[in-house]
Tab-separated table of C-alpha atoms in Angstrom:
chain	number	residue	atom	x	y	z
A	1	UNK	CA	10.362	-12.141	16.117
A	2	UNK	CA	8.528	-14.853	18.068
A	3	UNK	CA	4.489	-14.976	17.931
A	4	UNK	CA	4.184	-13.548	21.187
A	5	UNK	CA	5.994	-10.418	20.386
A	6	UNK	CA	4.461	-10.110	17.303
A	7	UNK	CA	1.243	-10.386	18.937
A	8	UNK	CA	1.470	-7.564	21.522
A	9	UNK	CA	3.295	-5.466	18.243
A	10	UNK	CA	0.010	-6.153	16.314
A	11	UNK	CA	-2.358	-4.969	19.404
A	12	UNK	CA	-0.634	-2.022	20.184
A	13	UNK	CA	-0.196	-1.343	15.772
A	14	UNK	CA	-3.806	-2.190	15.861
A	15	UNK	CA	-5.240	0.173	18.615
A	16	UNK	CA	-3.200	3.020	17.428
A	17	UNK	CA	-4.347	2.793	14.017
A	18	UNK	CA	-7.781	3.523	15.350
A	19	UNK	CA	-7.123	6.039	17.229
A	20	UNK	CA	-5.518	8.253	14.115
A	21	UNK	CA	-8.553	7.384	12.106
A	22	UNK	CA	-10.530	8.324	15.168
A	23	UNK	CA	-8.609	11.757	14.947
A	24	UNK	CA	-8.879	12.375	11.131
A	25	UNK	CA	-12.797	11.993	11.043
A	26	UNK	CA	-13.505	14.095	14.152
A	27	UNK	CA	-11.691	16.874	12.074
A	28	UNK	CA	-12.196	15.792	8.064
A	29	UNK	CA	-14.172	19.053	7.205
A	30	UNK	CA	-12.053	21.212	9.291
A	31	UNK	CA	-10.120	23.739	7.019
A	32	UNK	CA	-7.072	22.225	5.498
A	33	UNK	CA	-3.243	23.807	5.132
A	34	UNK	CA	-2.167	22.052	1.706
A	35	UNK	CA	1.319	21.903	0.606
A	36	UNK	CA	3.032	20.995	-2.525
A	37	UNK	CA	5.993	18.929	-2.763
A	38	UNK	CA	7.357	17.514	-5.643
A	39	UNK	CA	5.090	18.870	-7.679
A	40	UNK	CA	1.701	19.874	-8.092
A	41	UNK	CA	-0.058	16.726	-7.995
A	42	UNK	CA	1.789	16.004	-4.402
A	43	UNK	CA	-0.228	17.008	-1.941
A	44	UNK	CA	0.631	17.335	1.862
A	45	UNK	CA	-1.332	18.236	4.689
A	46	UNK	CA	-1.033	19.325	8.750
A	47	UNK	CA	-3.094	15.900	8.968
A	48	UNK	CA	-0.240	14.112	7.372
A	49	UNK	CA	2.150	15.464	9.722
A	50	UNK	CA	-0.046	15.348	12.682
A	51	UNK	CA	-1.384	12.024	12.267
A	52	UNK	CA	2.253	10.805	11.627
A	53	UNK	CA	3.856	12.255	14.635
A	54	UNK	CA	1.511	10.879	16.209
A	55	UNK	CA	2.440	7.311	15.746
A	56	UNK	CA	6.094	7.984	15.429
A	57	UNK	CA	5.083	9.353	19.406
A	58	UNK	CA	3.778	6.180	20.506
A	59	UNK	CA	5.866	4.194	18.515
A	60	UNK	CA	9.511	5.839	20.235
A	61	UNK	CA	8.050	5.852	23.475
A	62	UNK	CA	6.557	2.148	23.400
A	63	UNK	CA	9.267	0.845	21.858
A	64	UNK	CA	12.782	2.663	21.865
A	65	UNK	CA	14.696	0.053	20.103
A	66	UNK	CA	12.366	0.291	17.158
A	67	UNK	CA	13.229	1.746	13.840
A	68	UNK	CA	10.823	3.983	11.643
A	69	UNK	CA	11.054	4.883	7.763
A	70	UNK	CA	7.852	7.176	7.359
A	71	UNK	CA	6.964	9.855	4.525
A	72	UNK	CA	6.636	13.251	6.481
A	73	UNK	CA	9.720	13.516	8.226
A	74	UNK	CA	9.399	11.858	11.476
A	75	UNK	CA	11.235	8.499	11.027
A	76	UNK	CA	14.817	7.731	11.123
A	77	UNK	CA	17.391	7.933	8.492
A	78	UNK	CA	17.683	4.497	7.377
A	79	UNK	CA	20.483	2.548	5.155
A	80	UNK	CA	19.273	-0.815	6.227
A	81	UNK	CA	16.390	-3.061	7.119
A	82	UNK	CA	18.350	-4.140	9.982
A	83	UNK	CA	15.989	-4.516	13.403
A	84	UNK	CA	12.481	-3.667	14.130
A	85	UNK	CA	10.835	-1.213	11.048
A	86	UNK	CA	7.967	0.430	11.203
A	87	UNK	CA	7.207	1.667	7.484
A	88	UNK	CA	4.231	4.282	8.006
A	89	UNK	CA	2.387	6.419	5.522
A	90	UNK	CA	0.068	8.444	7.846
A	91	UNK	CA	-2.715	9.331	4.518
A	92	UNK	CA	-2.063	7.399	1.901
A	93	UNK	CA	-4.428	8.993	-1.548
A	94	UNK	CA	-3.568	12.527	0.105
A	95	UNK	CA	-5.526	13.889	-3.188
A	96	UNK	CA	-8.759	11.880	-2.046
A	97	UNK	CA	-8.400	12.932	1.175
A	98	UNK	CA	-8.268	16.645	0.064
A	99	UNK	CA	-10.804	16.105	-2.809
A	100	UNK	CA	-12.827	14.130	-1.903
A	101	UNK	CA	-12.713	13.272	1.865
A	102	UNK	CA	-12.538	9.250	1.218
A	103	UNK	CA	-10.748	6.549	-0.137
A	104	UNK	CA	-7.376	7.215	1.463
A	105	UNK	CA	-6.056	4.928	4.464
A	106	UNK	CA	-3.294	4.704	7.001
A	107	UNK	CA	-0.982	2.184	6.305
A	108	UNK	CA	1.546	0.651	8.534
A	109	UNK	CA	4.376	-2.075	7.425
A	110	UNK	CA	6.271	-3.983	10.353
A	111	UNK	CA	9.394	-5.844	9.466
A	112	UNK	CA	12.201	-7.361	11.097
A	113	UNK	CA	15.646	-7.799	9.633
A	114	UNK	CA	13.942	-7.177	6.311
A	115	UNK	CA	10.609	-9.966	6.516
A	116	UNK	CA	7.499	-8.376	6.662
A	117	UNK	CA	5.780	-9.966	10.001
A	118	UNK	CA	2.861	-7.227	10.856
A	119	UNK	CA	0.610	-5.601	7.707
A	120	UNK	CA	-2.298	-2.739	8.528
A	121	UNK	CA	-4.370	-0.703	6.375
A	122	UNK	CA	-7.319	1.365	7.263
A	123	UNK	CA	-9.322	2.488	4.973
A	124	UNK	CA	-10.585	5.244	7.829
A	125	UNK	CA	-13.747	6.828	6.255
A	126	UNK	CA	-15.055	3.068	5.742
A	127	UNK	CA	-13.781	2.399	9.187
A	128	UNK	CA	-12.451	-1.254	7.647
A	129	UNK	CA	-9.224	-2.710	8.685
A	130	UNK	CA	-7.143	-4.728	6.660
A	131	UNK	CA	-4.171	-6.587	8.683
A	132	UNK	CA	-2.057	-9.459	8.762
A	133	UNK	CA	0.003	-11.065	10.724
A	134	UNK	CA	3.186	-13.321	8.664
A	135	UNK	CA	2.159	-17.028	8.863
A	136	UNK	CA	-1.432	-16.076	10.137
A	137	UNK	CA	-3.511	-15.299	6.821
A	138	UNK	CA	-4.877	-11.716	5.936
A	139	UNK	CA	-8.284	-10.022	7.093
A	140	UNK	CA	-10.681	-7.818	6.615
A	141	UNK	CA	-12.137	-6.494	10.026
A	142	UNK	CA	-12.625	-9.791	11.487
A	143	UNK	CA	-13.240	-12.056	8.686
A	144	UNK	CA	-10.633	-13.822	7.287
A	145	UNK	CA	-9.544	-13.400	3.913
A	146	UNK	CA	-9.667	-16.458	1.383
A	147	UNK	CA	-6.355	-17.785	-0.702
A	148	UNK	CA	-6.628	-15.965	-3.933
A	149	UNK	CA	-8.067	-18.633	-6.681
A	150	UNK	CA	-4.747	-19.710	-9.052
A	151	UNK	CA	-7.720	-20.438	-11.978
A	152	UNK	CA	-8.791	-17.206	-12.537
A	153	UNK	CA	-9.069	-16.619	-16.757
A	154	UNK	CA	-7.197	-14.200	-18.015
A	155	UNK	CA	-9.472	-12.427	-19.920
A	156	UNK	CA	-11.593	-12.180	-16.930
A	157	UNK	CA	-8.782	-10.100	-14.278
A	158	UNK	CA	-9.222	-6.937	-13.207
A	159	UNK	CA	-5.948	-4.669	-13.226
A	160	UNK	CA	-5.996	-1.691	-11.395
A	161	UNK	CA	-3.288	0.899	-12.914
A	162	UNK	CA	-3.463	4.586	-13.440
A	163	UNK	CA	-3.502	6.850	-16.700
A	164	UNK	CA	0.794	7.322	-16.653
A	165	UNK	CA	1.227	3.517	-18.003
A	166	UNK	CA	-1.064	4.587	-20.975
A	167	UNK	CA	0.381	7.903	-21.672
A	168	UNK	CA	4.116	8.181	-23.598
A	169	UNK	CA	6.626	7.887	-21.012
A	170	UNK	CA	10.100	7.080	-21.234
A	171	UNK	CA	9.730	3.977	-19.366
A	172	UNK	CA	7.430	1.725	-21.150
A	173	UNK	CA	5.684	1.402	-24.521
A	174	UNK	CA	1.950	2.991	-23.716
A	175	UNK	CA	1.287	0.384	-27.056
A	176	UNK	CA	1.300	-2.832	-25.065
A	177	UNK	CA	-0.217	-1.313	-21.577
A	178	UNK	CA	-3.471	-0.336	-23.881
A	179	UNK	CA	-3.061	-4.004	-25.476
A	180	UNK	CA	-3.267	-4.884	-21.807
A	181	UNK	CA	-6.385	-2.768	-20.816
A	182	UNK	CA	-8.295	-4.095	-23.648
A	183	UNK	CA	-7.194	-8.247	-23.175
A	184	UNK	CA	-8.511	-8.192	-19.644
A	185	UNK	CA	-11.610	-7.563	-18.507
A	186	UNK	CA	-11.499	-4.152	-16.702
A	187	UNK	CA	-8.728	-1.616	-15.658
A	188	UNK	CA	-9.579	0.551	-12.132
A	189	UNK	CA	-7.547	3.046	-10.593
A	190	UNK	CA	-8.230	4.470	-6.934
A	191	UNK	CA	-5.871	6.922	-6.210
A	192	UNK	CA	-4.542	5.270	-3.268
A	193	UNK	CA	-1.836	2.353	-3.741
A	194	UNK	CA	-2.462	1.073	0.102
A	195	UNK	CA	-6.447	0.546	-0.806
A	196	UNK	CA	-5.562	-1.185	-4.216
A	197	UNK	CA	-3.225	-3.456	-2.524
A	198	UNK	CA	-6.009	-4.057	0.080
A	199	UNK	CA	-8.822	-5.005	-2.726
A	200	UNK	CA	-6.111	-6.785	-4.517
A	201	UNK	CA	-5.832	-9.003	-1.387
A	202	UNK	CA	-9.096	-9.070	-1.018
A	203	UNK	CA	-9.971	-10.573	-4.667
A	204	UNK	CA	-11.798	-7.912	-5.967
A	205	UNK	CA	-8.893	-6.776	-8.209
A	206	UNK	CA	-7.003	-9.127	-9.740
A	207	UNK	CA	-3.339	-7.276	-10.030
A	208	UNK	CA	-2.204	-3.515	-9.175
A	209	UNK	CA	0.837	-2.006	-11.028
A	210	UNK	CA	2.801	1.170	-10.782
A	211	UNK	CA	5.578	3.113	-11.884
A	212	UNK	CA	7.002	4.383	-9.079
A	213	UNK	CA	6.136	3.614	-5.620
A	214	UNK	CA	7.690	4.271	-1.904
A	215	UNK	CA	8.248	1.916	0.781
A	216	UNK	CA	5.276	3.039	2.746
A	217	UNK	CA	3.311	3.153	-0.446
A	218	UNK	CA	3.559	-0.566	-0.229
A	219	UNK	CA	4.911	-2.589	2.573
A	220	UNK	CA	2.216	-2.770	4.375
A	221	UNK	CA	0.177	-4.487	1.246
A	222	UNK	CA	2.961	-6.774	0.827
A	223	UNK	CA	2.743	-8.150	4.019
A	224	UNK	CA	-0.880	-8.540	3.455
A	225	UNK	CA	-0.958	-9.861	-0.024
A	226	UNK	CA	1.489	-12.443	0.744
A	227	UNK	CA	-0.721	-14.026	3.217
A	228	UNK	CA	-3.325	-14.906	0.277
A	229	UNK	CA	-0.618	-16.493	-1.764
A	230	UNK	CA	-0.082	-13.524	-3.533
A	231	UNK	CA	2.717	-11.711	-5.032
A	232	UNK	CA	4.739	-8.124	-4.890
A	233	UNK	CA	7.770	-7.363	-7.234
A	234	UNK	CA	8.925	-4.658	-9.489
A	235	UNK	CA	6.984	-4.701	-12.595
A	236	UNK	CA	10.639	-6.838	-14.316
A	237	UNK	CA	9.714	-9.265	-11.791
A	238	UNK	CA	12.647	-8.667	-9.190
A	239	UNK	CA	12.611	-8.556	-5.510
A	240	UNK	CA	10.873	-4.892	-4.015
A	241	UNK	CA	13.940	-2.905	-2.181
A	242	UNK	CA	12.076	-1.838	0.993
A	243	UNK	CA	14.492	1.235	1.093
A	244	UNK	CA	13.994	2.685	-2.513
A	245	UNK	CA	11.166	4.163	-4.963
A	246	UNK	CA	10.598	1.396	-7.164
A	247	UNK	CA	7.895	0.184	-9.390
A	248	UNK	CA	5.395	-2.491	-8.410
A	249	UNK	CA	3.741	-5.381	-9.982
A	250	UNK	CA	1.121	-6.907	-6.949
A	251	UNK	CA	-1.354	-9.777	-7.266
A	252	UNK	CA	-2.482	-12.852	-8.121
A	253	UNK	CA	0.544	-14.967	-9.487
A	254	UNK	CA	-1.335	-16.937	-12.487
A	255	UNK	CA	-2.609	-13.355	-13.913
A	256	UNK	CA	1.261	-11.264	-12.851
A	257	UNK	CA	2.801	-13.861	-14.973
A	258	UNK	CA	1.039	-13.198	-18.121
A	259	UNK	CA	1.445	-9.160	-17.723
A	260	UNK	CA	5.083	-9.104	-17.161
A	261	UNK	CA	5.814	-11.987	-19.403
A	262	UNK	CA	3.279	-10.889	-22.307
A	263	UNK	CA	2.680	-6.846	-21.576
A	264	UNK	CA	5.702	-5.354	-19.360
A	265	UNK	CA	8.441	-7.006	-20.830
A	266	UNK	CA	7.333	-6.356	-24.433
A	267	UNK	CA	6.697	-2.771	-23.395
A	268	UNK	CA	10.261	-2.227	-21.357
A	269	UNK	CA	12.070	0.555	-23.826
């Protein structure tokens, strides 16, 4: 993808990104239909779907040759990262969004042949964009993100992560995640993994992990957080598979190191 393509990709990302959010404010205290799906806890609602088909719309119709792995149905059927990807979650924090009416986004991922070129996340209520373009740094609205700082102390991060690491599970050893929690110096959780990899990018958390996490859970945030110098793996440390539910380890490399060398790994049953 040359700059000029990825250019008019961004604008016409970027301008239909606002129009959703436009969309899911005019009708945020309208009465909701709310759907289970995997369980209890996994909410879905006609503003998922709507506000998904409606980019999946524009998207086929702009451009036919594009691909789309999304979360409500709308995309393709996928078995490579071949092409032009568009990796959508239309609400990302679904339970804020019902609860709460806030801190949920729209997040779009654009890759081609597998690199992440185009990140977007909109945190709608706050009407702030985060986006990047690959090669071009990260921003917030229109003011450009700094590099993240490689000096940080550990002792001083902020990790966001939410209540499953600290709870017996069969993955990890809740032991050495509460070891974690209490070495740094605060632990957050926001209910939305596309905002936490925004404020991760942003600096103002210092590393987000998670269990288990979908492609449009996170590729937009990858795209973003590598254009502060940070970093996105599993929480062993391996390449993400943009295809698969895996777990996460995002942030700033000087503090990842340390959990997944000192915490995860120690932790890993």
């Amino acid at each position: 993808m040359n700059k000029a393509q990825r250019d008019m990709i961004f604008s016409q990302a970027t301008k239909w990104i606002y129009e959703a959010g436009e969309q899911i404010r005019k009708q945020i205290h309208n009465p909701l239909t709310i759907d289970t799906k995997s369980n209890a806890n996994d909410l879905v609602t006609e503003m998922d779907r709507s506000t998904e088909a409606f980019l999946a719309n524009n998207i086929k119709s702009t451009f036919t040759d594009h691909f789309i792995l999304s979360e409500e149905g709308y995309g393709d059927q996928l078995d490579s990262m071949n092409g032009i990807v568009w990796i959508i979650d239309p609400i990302d924090g679904t339970m804020n969004f019902v609860h709460q009416k806030r801190n949920f986004a729209i997040s779009i991922g654009i890759f081609n042949n597998g690199i992440g070129e185009i990140g977007l996340i909109y945190n709608v209520m706050e009407d702030v964009l985060y986006s990047a373009k690959r090669g071009e740094g990260a921003y917030k609205n229109n003011k450009k993100l700094p590099q993240l700082h490689h000096d940080i102390l550990f002792q001083e991060a902020i990790v966001s992560m939410n209540h499953f690491w600290l709870c017996e599970n069969r993955l990890v050893d809740e032991k050495w995640m509460q070891k974690l929690v209490k070495d740094v110096r605060g632990s957050r959780t926001y209910g939305s993994a596309a905002l936490e990899f925004a404020f991760v990018a942003e600096g103002i958390i210092d590393s987000y992990l998670t269990l288990s996490l979908s492609p449009w859970d996170y590729a937009a945030g990858m795209v973003i957080i590598n254009e502060v110098g940070g970093v996105t793996t599993t929480i062993d440390g391996d390449p993400l598979d943009m295809l698969s539910k895996t777990s996460v380890a995002s942030g700033n490399p000087c503090i990842q190191e340390k959990i997944i060398a000192n915490y995860i790994k120690k932790a890993r049953k």
